[in-house]
XYZ file of C-alpha atoms in Angstrom:
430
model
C 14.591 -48.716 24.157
C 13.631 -45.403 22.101
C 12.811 -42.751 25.107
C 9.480 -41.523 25.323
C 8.141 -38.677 23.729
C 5.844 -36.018 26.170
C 2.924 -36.928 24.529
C 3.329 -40.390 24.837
C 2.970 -39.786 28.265
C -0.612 -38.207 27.985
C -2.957 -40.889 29.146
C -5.829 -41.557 27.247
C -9.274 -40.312 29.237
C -11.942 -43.179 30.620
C -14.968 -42.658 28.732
C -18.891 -44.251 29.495
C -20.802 -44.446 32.316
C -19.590 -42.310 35.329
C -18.780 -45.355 37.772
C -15.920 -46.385 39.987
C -15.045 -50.013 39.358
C -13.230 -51.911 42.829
C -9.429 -52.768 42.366
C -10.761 -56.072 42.451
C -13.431 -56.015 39.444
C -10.449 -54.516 37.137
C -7.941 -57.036 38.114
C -6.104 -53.973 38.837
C -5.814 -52.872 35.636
C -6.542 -49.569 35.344
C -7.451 -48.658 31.539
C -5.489 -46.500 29.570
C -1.795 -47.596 30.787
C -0.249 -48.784 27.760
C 2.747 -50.353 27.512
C 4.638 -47.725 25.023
C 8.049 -50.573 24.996
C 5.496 -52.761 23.065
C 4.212 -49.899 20.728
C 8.158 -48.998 20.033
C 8.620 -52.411 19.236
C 5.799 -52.713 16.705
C 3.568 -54.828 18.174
C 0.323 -54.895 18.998
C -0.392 -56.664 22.186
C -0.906 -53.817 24.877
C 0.405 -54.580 28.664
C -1.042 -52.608 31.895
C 1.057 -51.731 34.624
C -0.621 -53.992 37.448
C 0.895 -52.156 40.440
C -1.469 -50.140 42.687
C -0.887 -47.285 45.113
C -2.254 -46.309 48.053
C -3.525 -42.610 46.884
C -4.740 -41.050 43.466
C -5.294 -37.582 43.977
C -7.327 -36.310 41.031
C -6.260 -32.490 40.133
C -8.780 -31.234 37.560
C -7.415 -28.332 35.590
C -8.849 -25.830 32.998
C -6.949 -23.005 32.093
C -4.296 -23.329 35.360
C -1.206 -23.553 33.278
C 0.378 -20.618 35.563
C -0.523 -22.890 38.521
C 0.301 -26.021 38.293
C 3.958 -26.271 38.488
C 3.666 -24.841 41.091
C 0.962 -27.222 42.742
C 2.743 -30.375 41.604
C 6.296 -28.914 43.281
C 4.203 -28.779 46.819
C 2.349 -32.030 46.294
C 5.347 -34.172 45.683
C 7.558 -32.423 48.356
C 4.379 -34.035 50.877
C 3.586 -37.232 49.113
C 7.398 -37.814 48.628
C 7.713 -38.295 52.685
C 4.361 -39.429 53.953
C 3.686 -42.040 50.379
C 7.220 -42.707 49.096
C 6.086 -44.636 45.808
C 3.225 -45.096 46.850
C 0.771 -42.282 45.117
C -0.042 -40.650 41.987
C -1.278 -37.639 41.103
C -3.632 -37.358 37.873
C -4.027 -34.020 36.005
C -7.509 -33.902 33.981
C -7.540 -31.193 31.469
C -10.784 -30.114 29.620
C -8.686 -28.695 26.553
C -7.665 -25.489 28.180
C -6.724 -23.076 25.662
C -3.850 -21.767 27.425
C -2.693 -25.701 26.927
C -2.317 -26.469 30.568
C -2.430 -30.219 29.862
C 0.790 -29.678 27.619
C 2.702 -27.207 30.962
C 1.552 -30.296 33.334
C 2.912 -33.179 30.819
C 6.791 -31.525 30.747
C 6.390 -31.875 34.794
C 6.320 -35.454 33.783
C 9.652 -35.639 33.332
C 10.898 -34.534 36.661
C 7.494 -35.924 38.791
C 6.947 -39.726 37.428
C 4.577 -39.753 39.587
C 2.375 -37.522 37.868
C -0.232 -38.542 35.175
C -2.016 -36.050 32.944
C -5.270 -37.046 30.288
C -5.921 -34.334 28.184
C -9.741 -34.604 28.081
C -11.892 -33.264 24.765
C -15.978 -33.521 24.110
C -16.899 -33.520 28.019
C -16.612 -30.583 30.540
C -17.132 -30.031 34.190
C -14.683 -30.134 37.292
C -16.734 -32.760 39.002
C -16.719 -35.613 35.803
C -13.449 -34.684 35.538
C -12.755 -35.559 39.068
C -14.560 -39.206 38.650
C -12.475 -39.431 34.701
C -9.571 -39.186 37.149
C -10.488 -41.723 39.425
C -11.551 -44.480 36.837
C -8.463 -44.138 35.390
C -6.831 -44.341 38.762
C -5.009 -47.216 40.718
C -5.149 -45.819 44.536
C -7.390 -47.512 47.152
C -7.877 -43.642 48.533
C -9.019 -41.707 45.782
C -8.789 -37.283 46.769
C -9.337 -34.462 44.656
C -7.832 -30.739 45.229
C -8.569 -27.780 43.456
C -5.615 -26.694 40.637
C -5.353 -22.781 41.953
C -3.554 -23.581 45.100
C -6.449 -21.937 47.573
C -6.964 -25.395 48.938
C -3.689 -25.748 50.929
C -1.473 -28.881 49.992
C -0.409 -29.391 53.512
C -3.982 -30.469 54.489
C -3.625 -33.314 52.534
C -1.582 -35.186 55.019
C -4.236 -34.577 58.009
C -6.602 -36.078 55.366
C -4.783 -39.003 54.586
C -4.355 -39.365 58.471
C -7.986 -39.548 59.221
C -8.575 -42.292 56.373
C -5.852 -44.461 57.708
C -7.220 -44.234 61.088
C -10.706 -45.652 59.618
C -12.522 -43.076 58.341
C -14.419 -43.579 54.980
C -14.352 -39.885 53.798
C -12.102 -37.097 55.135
C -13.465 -33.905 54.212
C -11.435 -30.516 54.019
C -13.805 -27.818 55.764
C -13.431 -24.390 56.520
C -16.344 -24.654 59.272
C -14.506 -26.599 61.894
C -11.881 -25.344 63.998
C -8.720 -24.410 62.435
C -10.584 -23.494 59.263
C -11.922 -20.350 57.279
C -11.702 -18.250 54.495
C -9.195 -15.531 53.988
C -10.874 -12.253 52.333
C -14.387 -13.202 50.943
C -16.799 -10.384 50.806
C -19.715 -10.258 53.010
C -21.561 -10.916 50.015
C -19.547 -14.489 49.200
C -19.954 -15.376 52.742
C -23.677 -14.948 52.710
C -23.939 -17.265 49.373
C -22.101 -19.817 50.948
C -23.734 -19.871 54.017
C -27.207 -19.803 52.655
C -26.599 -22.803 49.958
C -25.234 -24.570 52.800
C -28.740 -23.543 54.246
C -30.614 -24.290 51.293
C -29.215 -27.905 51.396
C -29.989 -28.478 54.883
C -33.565 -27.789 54.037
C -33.832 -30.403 51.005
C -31.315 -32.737 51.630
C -30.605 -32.858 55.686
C -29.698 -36.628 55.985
C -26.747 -36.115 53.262
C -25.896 -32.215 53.769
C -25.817 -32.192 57.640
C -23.465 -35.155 57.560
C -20.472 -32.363 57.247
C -20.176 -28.720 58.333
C -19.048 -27.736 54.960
C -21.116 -29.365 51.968
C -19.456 -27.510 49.072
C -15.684 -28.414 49.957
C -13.717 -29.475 46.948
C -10.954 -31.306 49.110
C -11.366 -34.120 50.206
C -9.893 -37.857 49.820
C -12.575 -41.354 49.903
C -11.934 -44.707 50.565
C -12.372 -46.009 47.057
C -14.543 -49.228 47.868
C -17.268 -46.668 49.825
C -17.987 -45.129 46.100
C -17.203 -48.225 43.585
C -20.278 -49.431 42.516
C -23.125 -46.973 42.107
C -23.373 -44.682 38.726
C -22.547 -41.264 39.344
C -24.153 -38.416 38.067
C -22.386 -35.038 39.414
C -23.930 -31.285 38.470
C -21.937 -28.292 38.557
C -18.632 -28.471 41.106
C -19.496 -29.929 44.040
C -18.878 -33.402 43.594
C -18.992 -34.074 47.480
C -22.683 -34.125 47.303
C -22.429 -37.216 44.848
C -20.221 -38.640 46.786
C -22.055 -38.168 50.094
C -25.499 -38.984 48.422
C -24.525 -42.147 46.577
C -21.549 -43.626 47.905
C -21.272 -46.102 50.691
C -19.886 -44.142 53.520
C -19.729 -44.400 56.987
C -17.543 -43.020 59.562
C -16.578 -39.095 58.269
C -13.647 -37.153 59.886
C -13.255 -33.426 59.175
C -9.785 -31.265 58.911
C -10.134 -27.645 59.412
C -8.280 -25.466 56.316
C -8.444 -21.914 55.354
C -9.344 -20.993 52.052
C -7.052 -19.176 50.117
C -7.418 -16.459 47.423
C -6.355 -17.300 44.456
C -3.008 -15.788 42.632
C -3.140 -16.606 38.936
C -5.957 -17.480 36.396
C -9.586 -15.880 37.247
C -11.805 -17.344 39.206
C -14.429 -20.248 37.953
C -17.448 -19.234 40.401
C -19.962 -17.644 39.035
C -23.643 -17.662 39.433
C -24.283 -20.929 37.176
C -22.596 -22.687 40.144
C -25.186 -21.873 42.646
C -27.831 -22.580 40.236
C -26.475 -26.223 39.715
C -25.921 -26.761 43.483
C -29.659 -26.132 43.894
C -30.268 -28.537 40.826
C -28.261 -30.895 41.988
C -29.290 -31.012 45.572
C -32.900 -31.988 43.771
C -31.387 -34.636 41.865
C -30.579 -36.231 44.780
C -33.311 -35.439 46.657
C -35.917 -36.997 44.343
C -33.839 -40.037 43.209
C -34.496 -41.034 39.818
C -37.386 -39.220 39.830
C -36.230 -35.789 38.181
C -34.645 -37.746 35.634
C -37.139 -39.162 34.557
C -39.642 -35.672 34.241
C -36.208 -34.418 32.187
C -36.494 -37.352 29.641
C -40.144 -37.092 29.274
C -40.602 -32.944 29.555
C -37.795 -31.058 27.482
C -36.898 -28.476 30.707
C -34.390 -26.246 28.999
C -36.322 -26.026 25.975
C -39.659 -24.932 28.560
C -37.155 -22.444 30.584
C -36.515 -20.678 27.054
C -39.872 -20.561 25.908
C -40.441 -19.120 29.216
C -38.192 -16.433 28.511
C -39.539 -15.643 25.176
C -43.102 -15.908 26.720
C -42.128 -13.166 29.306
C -41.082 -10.510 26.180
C -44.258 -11.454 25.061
C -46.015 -10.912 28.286
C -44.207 -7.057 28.096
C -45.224 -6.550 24.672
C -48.824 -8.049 25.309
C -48.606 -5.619 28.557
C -47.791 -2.329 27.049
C -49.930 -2.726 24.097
C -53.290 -3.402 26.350
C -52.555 -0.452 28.002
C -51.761 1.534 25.106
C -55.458 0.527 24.069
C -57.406 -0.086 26.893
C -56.486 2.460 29.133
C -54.675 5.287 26.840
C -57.452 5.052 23.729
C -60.237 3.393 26.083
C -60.963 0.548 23.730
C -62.961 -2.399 25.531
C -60.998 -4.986 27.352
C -61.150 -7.815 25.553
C -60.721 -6.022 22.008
C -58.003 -4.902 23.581
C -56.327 -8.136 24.844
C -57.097 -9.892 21.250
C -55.225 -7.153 19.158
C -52.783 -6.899 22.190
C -51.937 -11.090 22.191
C -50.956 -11.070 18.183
C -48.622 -8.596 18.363
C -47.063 -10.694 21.262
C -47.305 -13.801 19.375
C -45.847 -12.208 16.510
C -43.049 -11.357 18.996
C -42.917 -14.265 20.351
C -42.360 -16.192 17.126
C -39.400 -14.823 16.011
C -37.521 -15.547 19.351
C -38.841 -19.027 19.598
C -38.074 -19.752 16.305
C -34.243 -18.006 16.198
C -33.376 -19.218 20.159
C -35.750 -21.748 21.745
C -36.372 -24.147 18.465
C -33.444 -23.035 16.616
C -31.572 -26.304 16.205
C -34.893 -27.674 14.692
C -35.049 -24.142 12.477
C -32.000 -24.342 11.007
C -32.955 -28.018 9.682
C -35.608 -26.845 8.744
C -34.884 -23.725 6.207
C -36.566 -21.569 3.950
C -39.581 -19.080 3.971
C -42.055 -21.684 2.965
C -41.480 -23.970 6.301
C -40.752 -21.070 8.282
C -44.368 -19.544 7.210
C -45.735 -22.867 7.391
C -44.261 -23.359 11.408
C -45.869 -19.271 11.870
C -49.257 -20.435 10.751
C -49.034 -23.335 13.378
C -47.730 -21.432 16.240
C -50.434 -18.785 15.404
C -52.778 -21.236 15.534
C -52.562 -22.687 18.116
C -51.454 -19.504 20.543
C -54.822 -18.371 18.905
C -56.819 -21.083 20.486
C -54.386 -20.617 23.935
C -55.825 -17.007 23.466
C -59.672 -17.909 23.378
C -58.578 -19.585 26.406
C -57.043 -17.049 27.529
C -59.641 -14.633 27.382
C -61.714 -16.861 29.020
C -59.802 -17.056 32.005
C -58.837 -13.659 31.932
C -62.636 -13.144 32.660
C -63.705 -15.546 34.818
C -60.311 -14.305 37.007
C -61.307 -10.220 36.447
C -64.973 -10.834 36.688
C -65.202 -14.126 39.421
C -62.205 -13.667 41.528
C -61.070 -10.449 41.412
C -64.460 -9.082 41.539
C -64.037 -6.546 38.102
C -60.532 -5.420 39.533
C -57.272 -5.952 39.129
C -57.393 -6.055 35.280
C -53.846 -6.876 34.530
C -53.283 -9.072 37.471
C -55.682 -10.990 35.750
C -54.235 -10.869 32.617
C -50.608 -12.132 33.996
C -52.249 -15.075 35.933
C -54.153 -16.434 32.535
C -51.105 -15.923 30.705
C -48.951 -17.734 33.088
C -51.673 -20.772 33.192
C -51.751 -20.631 28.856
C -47.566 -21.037 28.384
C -48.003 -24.759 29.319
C -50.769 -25.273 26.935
C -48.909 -23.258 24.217
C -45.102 -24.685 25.146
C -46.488 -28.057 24.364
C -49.052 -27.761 21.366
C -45.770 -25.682 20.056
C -43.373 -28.291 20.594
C -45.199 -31.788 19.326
C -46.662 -29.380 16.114
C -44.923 -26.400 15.352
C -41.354 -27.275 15.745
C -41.369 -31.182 15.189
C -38.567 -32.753 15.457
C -39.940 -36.135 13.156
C -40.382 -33.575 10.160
C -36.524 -33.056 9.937
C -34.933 -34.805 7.277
């Protein structure tokens, strides 16, 4: 038998849907185990490796090549004792450039029990988490963080709690023997207020554990096979928690650790797809379907563009209305096209600029000016409108440019989507 190379090792990643299939539904076969005795002998049949294991402990990695030795070393020294044989631990890589998928797959050689998928085309630590798990054989499927702040040891007060009949076993550092070891003030507010914040939306799922936004945890796989799964951001447990199965929950205090090597991954996107996520959840199916019907990211950057304009459109009434004393709605009108003038050029270079650059060449950009003109134009007449039955109705003649924010703010809906099924139309690429 011709030995095997490292990268015949790497495992091929699951791809489609985001759902955990029961032992039972894939015969236990997990996909992607291919038997490399039958490759070296030419043929083509492929054989799976049919043996399951009680844990697969899903370690998703970017850019943690100084780490995971390391990590692996600690984990096996455990697992070796409490799971002789009898676990697996699966690396997911999102192509880190420092090539921690290729660091991980020479650990192969000294820890068979280690699997590593080098994953390209998707990223995110919590798909990379469920990649992991479809690909996995244990009937306990965990996940622990690749930087070493979640301590390994844990993991065997996790497993505990599953074997004595819990469905979940969450790592938290709100429960007694738990914490954090030198967050700021500031990081301790931010955690404590999304924990807060998800209370408030989502208090049937969220309150179930003291600690929400824990990364470490292990799951009785039948309590999440079944449903799709559609994670945002990193904290997966919310998925998990708002879609799985589970019933009894059992909590093991840790402390968090600061991190040694690599930079930290947290950053404000993180919070911002906690919140979005927590609404996901909260409204069902219902969010995705306003996504698939109203383009949101595409609104959110005409937004932005409209809010230049609004500081162009700003300055320049003031510049005339109150610095030359021209009349107010002279004023506004010569004020509004240089704003759309303004905001043409971003729209067309940022918020429409994958239709733009299909779309090349003075004539059709002219031609998509002369649209977005006209129909701001008419959002203007509207506009003005508004601007005085708001100045002269509600505000009773004051407030002039309180006025003038509140009609704008009502007009970017009309002008987002005259813009988007006219101006920038998708049907006219060819």
């Amino acid at each position: 038998m011709v030995p095997q190379s490292p990268l015949q090792k790497l495992q091929s990643c699951p791809s489609g849907p985001l759902q955990i299939l029961p032992l039972a539904a894939l015969g236990t076969i997990p996909r992607g185990v291919v038997d490399r005795d039958a490759v070296d002998k030419g043929t083509t049949e492929t054989r799976f490796d049919l043996k399951t294991v009680t844990l697969s402990l899903a370690i998703p990695t970017y850019n943690e090549g100084q780490n995971i030795g390391p990590l692996v070393q600690r984990l096996t020294a455990l697992l070796d004792a409490a799971l002789p044989n009898d676990y697996e631990l699966i690396v997911v890589d999102d192509d880190s450039p420092d090539l921690t998928w290729q660091q991980a797959l020479a650990l192969t050689a000294t820890y068979p029990q280690l699997r590593v998928m080098r994953r390209q085309g998707e990223r995110g630590l919590s798909s990379a988490v469920i990649r992991g798990w479809q690909g996995a054989r244990g009937q306990i499927l965990g996940v622990i963080d690749a930087d070493l702040q979640h301590p390994p040891e844990v993991l065997l007060g996790l497993l505990e709690a599953i074997q004595q009949g819990a469905d979940l076993a969450v790592g938290s550092r709100h429960v007694e023997g738990g914490g954090v070891s030198e967050w700021s003030l500031a990081r301790r507010v931010l955690s404590r207020g999304a924990q807060t914040v998800g209370l408030l939306l989502l208090p049937n799922v969220v309150g179930r554990v003291s600690d929400p936004m824990s990364g470490y945890f292990m799951v009785r796989r039948e309590a999440i096979a079944g449903p799709l799964l559609n994670p945002k951001g990193y904290k997966i447990l919310l998925e998990v928690l708002g879609r799985g199965d589970i019933g009894a929950i059992a909590e093991v205090g840790y402390v968090f650790q600061e991190r040694r090597e690599g930079a930290s991954k947290v950053t404000w996107r993180q919070y911002i797809d906690y919140i979005h996520h927590l609404l996901r959840l909260r409204l069902g199916g219902k969010l995705s379907q306003l996504h698939q019907r109203f383009p949101m990211q595409r609104f959110v950057r005409f937004g932005v563009v409209g809010l230049s304009g609004v500081v162009v459109d700003m300055v320049i009434l003031y510049l005339l209305h109150s610095t030359l004393g021209l009349p107010l709605t002279r004023s506004k009108i010569m004020a509004a096209e240089v704003a759309i003038i303004n905001n043409f050029i971003w729209n067309d270079a940022w918020t429409f600029a994958d239709v733009s650059m299909l779309q090349k060449g003075w004539s059709a950009r002219l031609k998509r000016f002369f649209k977005f003109n006209a129909i701001c134009l008419a959002g203007l007449v509207l506009n003005v409108l508004m601007l005085r039955v708001i100045y002269d109705l509600v505000f009773g003649q004051r407030w002039p440019y309180l006025a003038n924010l509140v009609a704008i703010a009502i007009v970017t809906f009309w002008n987002f989507w005259l813009n988007l099924k006219l101006s920038w139309r998708v049907t006219q690429v060819k």
